[in-house]
Structures are given as C-alpha cells and as structure tokens.
PDB file of C-alpha atoms in Angstrom:
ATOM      1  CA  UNK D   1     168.415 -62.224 167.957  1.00 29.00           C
ATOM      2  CA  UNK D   2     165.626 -61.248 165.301  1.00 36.00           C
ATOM      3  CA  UNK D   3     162.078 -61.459 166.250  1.00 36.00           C
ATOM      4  CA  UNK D   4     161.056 -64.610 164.266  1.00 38.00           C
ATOM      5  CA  UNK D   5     164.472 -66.307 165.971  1.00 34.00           C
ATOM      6  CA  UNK D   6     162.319 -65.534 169.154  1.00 30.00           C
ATOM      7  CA  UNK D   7     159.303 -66.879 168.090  1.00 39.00           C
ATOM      8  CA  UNK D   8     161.266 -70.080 166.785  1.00 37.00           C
ATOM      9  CA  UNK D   9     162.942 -70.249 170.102  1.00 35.00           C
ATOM     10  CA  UNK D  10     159.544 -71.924 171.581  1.00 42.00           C
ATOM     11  CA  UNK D  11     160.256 -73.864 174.722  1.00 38.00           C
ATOM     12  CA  UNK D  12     158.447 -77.144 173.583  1.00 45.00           C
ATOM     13  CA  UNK D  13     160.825 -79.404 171.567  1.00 47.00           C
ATOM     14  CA  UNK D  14     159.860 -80.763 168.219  1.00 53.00           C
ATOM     15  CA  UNK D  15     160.203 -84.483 169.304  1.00 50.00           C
ATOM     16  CA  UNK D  16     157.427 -83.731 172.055  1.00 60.00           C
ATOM     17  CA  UNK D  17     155.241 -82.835 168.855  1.00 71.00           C
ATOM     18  CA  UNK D  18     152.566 -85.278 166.776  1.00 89.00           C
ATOM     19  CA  UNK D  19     153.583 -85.369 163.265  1.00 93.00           C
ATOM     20  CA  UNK D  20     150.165 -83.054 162.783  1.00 95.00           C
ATOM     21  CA  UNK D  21     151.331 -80.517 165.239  1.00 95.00           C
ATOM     22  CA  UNK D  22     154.868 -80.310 163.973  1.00 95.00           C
ATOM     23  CA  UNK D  23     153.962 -80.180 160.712  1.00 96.00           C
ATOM     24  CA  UNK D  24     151.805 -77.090 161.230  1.00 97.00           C
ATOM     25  CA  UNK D  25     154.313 -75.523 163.421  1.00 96.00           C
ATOM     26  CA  UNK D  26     156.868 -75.701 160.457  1.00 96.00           C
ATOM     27  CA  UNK D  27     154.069 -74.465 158.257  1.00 97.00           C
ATOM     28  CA  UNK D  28     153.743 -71.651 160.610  1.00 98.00           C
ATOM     29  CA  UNK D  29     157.306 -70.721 161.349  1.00 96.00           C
ATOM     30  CA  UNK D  30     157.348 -70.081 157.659  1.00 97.00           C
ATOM     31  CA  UNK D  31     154.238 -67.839 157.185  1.00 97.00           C
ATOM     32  CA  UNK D  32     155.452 -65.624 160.195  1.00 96.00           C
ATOM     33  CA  UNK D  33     159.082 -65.082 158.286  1.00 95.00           C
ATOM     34  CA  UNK D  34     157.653 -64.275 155.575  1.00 95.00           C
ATOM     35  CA  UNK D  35     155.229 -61.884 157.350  1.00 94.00           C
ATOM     36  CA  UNK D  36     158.278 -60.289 158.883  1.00 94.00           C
ATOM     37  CA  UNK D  37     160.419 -60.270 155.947  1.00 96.00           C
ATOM     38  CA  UNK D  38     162.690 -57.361 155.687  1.00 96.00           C
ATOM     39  CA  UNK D  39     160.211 -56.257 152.868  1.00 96.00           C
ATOM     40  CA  UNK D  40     157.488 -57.943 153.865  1.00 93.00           C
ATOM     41  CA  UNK D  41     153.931 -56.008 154.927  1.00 93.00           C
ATOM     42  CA  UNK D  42     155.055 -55.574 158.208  1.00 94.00           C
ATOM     43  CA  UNK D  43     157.814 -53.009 156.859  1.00 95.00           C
ATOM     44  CA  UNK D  44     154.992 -50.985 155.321  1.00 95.00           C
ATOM     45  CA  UNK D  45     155.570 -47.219 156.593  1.00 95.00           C
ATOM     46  CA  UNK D  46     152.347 -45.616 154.944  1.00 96.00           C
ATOM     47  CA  UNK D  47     149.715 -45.992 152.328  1.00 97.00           C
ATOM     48  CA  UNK D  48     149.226 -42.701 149.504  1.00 98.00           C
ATOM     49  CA  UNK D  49     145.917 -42.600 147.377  1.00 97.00           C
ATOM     50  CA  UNK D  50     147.224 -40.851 144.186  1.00 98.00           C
ATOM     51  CA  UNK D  51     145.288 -38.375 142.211  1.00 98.00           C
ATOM     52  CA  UNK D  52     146.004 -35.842 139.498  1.00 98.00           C
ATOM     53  CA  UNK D  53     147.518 -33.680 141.744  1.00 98.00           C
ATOM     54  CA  UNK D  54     151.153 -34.411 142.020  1.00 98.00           C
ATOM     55  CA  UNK D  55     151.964 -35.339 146.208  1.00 98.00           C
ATOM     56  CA  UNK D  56     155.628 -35.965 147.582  1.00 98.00           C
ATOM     57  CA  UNK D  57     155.658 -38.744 149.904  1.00 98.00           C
ATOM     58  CA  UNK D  58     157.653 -39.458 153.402  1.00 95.00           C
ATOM     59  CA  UNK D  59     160.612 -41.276 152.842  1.00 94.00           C
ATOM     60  CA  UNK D  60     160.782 -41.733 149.279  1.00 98.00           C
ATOM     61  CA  UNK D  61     162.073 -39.435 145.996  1.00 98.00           C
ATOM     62  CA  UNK D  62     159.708 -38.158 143.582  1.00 98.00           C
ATOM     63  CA  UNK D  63     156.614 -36.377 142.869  1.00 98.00           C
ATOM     64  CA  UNK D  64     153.809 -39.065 142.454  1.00 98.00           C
ATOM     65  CA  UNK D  65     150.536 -38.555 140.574  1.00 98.00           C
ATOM     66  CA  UNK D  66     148.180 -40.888 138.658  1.00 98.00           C
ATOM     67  CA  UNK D  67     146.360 -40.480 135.408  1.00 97.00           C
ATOM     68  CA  UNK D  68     145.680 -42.023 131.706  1.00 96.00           C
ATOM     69  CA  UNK D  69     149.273 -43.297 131.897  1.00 96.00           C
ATOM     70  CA  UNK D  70     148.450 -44.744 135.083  1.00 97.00           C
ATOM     71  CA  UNK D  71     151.052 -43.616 138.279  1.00 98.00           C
ATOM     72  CA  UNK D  72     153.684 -41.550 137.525  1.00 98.00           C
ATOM     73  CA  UNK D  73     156.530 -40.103 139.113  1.00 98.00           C
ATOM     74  CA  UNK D  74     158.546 -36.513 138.536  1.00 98.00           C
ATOM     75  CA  UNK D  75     162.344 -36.871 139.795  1.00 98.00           C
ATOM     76  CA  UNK D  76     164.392 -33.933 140.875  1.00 98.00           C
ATOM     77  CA  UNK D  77     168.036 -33.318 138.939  1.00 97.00           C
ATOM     78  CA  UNK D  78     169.574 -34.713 142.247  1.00 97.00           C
ATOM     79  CA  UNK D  79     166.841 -38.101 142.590  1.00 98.00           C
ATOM     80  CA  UNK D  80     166.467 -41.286 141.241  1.00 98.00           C
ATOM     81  CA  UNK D  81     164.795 -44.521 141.492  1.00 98.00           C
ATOM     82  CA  UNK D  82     166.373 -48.598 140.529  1.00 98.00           C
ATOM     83  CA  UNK D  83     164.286 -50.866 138.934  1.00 97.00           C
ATOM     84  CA  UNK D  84     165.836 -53.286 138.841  1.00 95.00           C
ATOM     85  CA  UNK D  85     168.919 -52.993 137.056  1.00 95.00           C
ATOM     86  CA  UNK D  86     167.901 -49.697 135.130  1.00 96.00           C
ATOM     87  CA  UNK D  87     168.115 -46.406 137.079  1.00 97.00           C
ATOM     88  CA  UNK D  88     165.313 -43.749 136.151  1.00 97.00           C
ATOM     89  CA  UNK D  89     165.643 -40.212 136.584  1.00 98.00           C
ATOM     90  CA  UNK D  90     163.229 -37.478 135.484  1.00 98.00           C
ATOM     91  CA  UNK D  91     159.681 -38.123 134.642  1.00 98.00           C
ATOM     92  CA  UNK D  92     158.335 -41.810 134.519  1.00 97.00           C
ATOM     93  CA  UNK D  93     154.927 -43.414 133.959  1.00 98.00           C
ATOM     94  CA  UNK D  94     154.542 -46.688 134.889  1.00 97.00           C
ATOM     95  CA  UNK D  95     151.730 -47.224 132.562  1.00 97.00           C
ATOM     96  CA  UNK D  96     147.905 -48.844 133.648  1.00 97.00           C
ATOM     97  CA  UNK D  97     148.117 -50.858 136.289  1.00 97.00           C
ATOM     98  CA  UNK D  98     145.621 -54.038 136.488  1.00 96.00           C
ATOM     99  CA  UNK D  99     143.569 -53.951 139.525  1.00 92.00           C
ATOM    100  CA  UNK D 100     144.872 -56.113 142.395  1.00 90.00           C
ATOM    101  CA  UNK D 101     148.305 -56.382 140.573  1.00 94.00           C
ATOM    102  CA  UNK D 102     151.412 -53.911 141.455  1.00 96.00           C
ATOM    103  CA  UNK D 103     154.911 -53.298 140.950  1.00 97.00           C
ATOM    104  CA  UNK D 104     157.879 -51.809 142.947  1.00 98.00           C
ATOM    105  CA  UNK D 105     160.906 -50.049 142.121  1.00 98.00           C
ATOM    106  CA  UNK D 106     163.960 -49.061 144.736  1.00 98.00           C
ATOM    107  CA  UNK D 107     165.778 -46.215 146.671  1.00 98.00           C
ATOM    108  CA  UNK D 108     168.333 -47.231 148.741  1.00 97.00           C
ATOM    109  CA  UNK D 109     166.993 -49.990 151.103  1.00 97.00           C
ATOM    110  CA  UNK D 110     163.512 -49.135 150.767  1.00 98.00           C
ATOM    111  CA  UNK D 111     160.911 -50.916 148.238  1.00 98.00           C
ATOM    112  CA  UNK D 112     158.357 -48.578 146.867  1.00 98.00           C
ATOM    113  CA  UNK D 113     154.870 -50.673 145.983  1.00 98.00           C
ATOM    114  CA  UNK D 114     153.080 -49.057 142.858  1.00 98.00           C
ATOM    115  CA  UNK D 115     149.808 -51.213 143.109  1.00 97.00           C
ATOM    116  CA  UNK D 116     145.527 -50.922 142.032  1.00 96.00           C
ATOM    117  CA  UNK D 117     143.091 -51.682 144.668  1.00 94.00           C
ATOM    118  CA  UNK D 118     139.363 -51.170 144.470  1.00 90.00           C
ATOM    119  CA  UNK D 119     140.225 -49.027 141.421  1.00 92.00           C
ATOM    120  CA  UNK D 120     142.453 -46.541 142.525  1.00 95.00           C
ATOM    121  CA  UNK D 121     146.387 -46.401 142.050  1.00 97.00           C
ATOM    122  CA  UNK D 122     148.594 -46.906 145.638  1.00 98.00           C
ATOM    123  CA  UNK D 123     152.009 -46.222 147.013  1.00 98.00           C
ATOM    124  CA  UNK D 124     153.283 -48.123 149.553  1.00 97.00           C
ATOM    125  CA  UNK D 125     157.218 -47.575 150.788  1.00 98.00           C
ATOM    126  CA  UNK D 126     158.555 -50.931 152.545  1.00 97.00           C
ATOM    127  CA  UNK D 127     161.386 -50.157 154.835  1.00 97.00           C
ATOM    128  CA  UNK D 128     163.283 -52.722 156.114  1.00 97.00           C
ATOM    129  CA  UNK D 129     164.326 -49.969 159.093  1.00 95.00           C
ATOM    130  CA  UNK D 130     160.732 -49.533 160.194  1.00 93.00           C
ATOM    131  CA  UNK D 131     160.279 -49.888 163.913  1.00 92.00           C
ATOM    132  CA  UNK D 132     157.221 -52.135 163.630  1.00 89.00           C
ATOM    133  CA  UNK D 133     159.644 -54.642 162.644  1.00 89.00           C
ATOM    134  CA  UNK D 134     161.678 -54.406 165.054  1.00 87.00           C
ATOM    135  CA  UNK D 135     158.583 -54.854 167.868  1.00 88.00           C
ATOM    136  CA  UNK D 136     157.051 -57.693 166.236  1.00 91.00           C
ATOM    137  CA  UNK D 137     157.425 -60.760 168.465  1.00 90.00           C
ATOM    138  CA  UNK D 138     155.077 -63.481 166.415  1.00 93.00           C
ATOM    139  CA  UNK D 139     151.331 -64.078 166.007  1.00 96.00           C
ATOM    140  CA  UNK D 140     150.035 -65.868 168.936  1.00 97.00           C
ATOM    141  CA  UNK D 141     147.951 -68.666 168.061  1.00 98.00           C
ATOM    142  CA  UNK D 142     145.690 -71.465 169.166  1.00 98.00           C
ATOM    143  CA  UNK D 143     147.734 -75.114 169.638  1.00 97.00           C
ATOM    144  CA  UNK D 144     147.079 -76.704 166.834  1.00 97.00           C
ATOM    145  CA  UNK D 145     144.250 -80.153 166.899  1.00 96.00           C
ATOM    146  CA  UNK D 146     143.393 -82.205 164.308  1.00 96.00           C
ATOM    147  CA  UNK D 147     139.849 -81.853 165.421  1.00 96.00           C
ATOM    148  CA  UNK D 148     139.666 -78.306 163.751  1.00 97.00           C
ATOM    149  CA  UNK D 149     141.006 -79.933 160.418  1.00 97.00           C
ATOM    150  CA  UNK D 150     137.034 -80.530 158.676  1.00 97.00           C
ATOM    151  CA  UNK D 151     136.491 -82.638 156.166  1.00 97.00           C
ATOM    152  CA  UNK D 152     133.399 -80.971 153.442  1.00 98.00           C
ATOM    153  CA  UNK D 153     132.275 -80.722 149.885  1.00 98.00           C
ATOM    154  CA  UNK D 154     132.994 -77.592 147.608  1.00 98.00           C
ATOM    155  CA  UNK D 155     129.690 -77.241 145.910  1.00 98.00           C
ATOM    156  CA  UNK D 156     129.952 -75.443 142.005  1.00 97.00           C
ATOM    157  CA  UNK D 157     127.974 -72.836 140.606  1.00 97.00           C
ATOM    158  CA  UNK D 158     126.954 -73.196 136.563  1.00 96.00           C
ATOM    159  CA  UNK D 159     128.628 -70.587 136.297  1.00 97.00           C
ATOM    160  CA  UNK D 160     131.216 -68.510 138.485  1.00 96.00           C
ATOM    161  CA  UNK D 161     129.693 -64.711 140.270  1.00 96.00           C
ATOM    162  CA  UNK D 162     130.932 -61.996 140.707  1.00 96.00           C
ATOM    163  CA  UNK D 163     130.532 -60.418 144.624  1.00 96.00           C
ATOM    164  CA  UNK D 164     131.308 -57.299 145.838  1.00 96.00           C
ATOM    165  CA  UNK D 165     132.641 -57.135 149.250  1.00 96.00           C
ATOM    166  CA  UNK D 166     134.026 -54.342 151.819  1.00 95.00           C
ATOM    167  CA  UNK D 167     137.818 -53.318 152.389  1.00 95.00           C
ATOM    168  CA  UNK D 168     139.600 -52.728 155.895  1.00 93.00           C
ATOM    169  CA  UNK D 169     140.137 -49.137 153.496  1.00 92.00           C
ATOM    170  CA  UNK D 170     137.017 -47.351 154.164  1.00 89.00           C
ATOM    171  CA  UNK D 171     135.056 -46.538 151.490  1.00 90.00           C
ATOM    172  CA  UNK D 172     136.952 -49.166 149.124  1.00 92.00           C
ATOM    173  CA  UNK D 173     135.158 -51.992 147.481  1.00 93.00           C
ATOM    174  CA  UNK D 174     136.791 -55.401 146.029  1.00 93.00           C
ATOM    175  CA  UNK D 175     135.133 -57.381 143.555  1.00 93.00           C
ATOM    176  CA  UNK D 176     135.835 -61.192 143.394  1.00 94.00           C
ATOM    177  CA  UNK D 177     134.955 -64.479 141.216  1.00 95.00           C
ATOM    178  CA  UNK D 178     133.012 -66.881 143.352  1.00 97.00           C
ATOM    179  CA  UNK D 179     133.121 -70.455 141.573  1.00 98.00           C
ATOM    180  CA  UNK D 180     130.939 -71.580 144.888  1.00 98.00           C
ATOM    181  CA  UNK D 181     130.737 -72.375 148.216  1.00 98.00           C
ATOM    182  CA  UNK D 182     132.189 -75.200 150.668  1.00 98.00           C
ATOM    183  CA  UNK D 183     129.894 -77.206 153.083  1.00 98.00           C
ATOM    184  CA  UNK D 184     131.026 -78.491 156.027  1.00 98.00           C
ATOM    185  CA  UNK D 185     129.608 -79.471 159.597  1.00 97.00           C
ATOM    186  CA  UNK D 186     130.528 -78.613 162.960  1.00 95.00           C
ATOM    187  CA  UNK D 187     128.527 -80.263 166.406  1.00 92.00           C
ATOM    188  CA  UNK D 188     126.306 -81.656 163.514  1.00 93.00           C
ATOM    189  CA  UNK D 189     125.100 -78.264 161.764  1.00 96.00           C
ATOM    190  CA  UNK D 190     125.901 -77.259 158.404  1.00 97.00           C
ATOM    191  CA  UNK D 191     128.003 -74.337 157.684  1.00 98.00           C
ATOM    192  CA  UNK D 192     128.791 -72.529 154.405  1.00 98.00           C
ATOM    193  CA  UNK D 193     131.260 -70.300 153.080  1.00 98.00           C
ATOM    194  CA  UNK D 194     131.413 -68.581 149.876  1.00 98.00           C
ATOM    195  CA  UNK D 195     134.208 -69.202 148.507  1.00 98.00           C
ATOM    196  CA  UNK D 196     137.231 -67.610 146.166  1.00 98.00           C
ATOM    197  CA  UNK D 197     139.511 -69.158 143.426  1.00 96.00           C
ATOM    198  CA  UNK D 198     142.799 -69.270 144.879  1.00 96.00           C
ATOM    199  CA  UNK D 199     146.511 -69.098 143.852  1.00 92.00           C
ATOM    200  CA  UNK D 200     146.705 -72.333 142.326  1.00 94.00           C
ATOM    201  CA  UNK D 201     144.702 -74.419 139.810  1.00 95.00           C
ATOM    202  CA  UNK D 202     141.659 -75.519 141.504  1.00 95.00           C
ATOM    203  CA  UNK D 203     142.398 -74.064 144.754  1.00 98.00           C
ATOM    204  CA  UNK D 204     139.750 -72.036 146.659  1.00 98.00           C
ATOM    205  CA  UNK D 205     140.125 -68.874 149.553  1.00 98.00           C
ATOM    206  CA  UNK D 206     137.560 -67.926 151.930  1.00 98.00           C
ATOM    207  CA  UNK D 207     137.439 -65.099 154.220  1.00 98.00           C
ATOM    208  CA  UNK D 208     135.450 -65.412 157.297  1.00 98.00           C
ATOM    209  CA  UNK D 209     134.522 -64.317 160.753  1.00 98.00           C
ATOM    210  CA  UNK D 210     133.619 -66.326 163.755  1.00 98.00           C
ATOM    211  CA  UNK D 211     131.954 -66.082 167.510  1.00 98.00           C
ATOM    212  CA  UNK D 212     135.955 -65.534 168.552  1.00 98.00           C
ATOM    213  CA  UNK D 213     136.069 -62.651 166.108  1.00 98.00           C
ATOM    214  CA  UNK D 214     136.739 -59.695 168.554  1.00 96.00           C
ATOM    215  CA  UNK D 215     137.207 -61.545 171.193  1.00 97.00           C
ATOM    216  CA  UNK D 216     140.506 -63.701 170.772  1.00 97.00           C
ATOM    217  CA  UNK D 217     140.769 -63.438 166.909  1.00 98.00           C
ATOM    218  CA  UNK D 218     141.296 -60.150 164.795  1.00 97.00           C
ATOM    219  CA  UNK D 219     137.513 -58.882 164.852  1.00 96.00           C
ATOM    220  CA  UNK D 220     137.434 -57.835 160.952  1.00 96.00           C
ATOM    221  CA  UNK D 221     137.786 -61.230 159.263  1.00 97.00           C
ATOM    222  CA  UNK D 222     140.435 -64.039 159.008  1.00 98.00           C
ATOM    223  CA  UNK D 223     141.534 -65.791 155.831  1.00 98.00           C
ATOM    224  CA  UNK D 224     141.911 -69.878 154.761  1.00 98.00           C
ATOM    225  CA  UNK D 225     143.639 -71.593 151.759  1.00 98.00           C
ATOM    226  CA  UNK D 226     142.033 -74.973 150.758  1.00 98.00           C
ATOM    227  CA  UNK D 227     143.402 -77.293 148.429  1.00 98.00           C
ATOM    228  CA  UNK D 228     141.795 -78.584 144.874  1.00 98.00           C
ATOM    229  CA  UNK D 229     138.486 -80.601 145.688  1.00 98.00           C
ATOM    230  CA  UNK D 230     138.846 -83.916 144.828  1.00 97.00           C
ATOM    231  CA  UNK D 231     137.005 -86.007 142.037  1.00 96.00           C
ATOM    232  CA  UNK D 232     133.987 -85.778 143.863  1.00 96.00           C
ATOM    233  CA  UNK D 233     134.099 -82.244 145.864  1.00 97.00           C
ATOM    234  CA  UNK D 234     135.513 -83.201 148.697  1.00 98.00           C
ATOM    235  CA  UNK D 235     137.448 -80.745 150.566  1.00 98.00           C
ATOM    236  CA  UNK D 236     139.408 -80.041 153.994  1.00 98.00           C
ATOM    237  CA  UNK D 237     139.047 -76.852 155.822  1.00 98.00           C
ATOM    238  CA  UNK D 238     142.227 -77.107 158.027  1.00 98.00           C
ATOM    239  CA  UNK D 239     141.405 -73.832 160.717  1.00 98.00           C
ATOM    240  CA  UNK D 240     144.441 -74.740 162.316  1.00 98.00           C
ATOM    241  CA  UNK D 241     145.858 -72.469 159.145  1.00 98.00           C
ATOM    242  CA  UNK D 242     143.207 -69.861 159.386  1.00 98.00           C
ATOM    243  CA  UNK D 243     145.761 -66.728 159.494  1.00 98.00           C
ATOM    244  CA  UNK D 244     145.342 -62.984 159.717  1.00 98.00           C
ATOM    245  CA  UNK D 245     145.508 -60.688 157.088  1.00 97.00           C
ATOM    246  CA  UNK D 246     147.898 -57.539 157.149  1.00 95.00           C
ATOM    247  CA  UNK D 247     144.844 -55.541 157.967  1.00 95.00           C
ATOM    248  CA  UNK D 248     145.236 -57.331 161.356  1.00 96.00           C
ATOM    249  CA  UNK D 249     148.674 -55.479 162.134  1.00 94.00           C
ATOM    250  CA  UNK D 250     148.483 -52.071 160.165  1.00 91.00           C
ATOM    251  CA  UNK D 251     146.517 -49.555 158.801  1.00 91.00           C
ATOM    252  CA  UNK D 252     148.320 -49.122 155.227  1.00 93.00           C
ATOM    253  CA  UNK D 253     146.138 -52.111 154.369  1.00 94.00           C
ATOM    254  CA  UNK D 254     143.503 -52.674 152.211  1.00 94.00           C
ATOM    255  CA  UNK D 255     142.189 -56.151 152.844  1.00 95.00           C
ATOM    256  CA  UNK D 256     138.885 -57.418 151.496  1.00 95.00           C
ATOM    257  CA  UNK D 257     136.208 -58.243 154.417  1.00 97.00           C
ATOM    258  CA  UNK D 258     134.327 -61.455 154.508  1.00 98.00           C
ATOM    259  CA  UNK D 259     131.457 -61.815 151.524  1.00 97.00           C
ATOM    260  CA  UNK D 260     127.382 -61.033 153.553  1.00 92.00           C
ATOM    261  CA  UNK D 261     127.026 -64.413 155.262  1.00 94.00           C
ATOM    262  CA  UNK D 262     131.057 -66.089 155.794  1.00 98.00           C
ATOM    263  CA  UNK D 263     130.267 -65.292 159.942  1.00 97.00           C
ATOM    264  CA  UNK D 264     130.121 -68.662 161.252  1.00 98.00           C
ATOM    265  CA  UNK D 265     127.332 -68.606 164.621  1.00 96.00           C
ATOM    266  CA  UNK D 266     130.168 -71.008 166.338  1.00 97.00           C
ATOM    267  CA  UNK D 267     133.399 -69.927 167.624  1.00 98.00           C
ATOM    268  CA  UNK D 268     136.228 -71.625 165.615  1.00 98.00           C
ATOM    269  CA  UNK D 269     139.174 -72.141 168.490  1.00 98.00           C
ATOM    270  CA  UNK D 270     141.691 -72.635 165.638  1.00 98.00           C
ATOM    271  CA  UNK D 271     144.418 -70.981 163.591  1.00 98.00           C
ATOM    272  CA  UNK D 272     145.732 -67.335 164.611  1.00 98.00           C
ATOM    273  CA  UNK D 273     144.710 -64.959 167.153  1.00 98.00           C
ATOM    274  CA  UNK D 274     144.626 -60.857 167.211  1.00 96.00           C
ATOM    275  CA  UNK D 275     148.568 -59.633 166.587  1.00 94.00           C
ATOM    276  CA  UNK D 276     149.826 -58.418 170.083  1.00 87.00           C
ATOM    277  CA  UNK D 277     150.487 -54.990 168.746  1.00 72.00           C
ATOM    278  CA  UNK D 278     146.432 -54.710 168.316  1.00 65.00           C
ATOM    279  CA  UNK D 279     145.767 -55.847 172.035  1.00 52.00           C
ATOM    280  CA  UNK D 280     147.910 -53.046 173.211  1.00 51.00           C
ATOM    281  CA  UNK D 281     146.688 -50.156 170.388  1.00 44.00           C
TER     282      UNK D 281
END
C-alpha cells in the first residue's frame, strides 16, 4: 500500500461527512496525490544553481552550465538525455528560459527540471525512487468548518504593482503583479491581504502567515487560491484550502514568502498544518 492509499484509508466514512466536509476531503485527497506524484516535488533529490562554470550533477548525465544560450548541457560519447520523443546526445542549449517558467527532459526514470527563478537558471532531478517518497504519510490538517470559509471584497488597484518579496532560497528575490488586495473580517476586525493574479482568468493567490505560523502551521508562509470576484468584488477566502508550499517539506525549494504585511494578528485554525517530516527534522 502507497502512502496516499494510507492517507485515503481514514477511519471516518464518507457518509458520516457534511456535503462541505466531504467535498473538501475529496479536494484534498487530490492535492496530496498530486503532491506525492511519482514526479511530483516530493521526488525532488537536489536543487543546482548553474553558472558559467560547467558542474556534473548527482544522479543525472551531463555537464550543466548556463549562459547567453541560457542552460546547457555537454553529454559524454556513452550519455544521453529523451525529450520527449527525440534523444540528444552531445552538446545542447536549451535556449533563454522565462523566469518562473521551466522545462524537463528524461534519463531513465528520472525527470530533470531546467527552470528560472529569481533570475537565475535551476536543475532539479525528480526521482520517482527517492526515499522521501517513500516516508511521506499525508499532510495533517485541521477538520475542515464552514466557519473558516469568509466571505470579502477584492478591492482593485488603477493599475496593477509590481512587489518584490523574499524566497525560502536565501538570498533570492521574486517579483509579482499585485492587481489588489482582498478584505475580509474575522471576530469583527478587518483583515487584508495583498493579493496575486492566479492561474485562471480573474483568479487571485495570496500567501500569508498567521498567529499558528510556527506553532501548528509551517512557520514560513502558507498559500490560498480564490476564485474570480464576482460583479461586485465579492470574494470567498475558503482557509479550509490554505495548503503548504513545497518549501514546507524540502529544501530544493524556492518558494516566494508572504508580501510585508499578509501576517494576519489572529490565528487561522484552518487548512494544512507543518508536514510531519518537519516536526521530526
């Protein structure tokens, strides 16, 4: 039995659910299979910074180095790499890469991640052998309420900002698009988040930290979809969903920390907790 089997295994039955509750712990169940995917983040074996200077790296073939042509790699007679159907050998640049975009390419079982963060070229090997996988028995979260599901108002800028904010990578620095922030009230105060564009038309990201940050919840920052405001701003921040990033579970990360003033002065008893494998580092 696979570790996400486990954590499906749960000894409450779905008929003992609300419709709210079992609706998030579906939502859930899929989040945590994709976070354990057998080439998901949690297969990530190491993170390589590249520079000029050509590096081999554990695991993979290749000499890797980055440059005007963006990352490249040099391939021994006797190596090779799969992307996709096409096989390289040799030398190989993969060309500029935009920043916070990426591509892999294969050997064998393992995915190799060519990415740009904070404007410097990355390799990350994803192993679907790596032990972390193996030891990962789920997130454990809070039980989902429908008291923690707010109801607030997205409120525009003229015109969209750019922030800077920190990275779990020290020394690294993201810059985002704010289109605004989202109001929203808990025990009668107003709270405010700056918020990012998300995936989808419309939708909005925050990143945030909380009075349970270090204490029950990963201490660095914890992350929220919301759905397109509607016609008149309205918004719901559902913290039930409020999951960690992969900064929360390994150190090949490079997650962007909350934007100066997303630390909320009340503790938010919602959405996931710290990763077990942190509570016992």
């Amino acid at each position: 039995m696979t570790s996400i089997d486990v954590l499906a295994a749960d000894t409450d039955t779905d008929r003992d659910l609300s419709d709210f509750a079992h609706e998030w712990r579906e939502w859930h169940r899929g989040h945590e299979a994709r976070r354990a995917a057998p080439h998901g983040f949690l297969a990530v074996t190491g993170i390589t910074w590249l520079t000029e200077a050509p590096v081999r790296i554990d695991g993979i073939p290749g000499s890797w180095s980055t440059g005007a042509e963006g990352p490249v790699v040099e391939l021994a007679d006797d190596e090779h790499l799969r992307d996709g159907d096409a096989r390289l050998v040799g030398r190989h640049a993969f060309g500029p890469i935009p920043e916070r975009s990426g591509l892999t390419v294969q050997s064998g079982e393992v995915v190799i991640e060519i990415a740009r963060r904070g404007g410097q070229d990355i390799v990350r090997p994803r192993d679907p052998g790596h032990p972390y996988l193996a030891r990962f028995t789920g997130t454990p979260t809070y039980a989902p309420t429908e008291a923690w599901a707010r109801h607030g108002r997205f409120l525009a800028y003229d015109a969209p900002r750019e922030v800077t904010v920190g990275s779990a990578a020290e020394g690294l620095q993201h810059v985002y698009e704010v289109p605004g922030v989202v109001a929203f009230e808990i025990d009668g105060q107003v709270h405010r988040l700056t918020a990012f564009n998300g995936q989808g038309p419309g939708e909005l990201h925050v990143l945030f930290t909380d009075e349970t940050s270090g204490v029950t919840t990963y201490v660095a920052t914890r992350s929220l979809d919301i759905a397109a405001p509607d016609a008149d701003g309205g918004v719901v921040l559902d913290f039930n969903r409020a999951v960690n990033l992969p900064c929360a579970y390994t150190d090949h990360a490079t997650c962007p920390l909350p934007p100066a003033g997303n630390r909320l002065s009340v503790a938010v008893e919602a959405g996931e907790k710290t990763p077990l494998e942190r509570e016992r580092a």
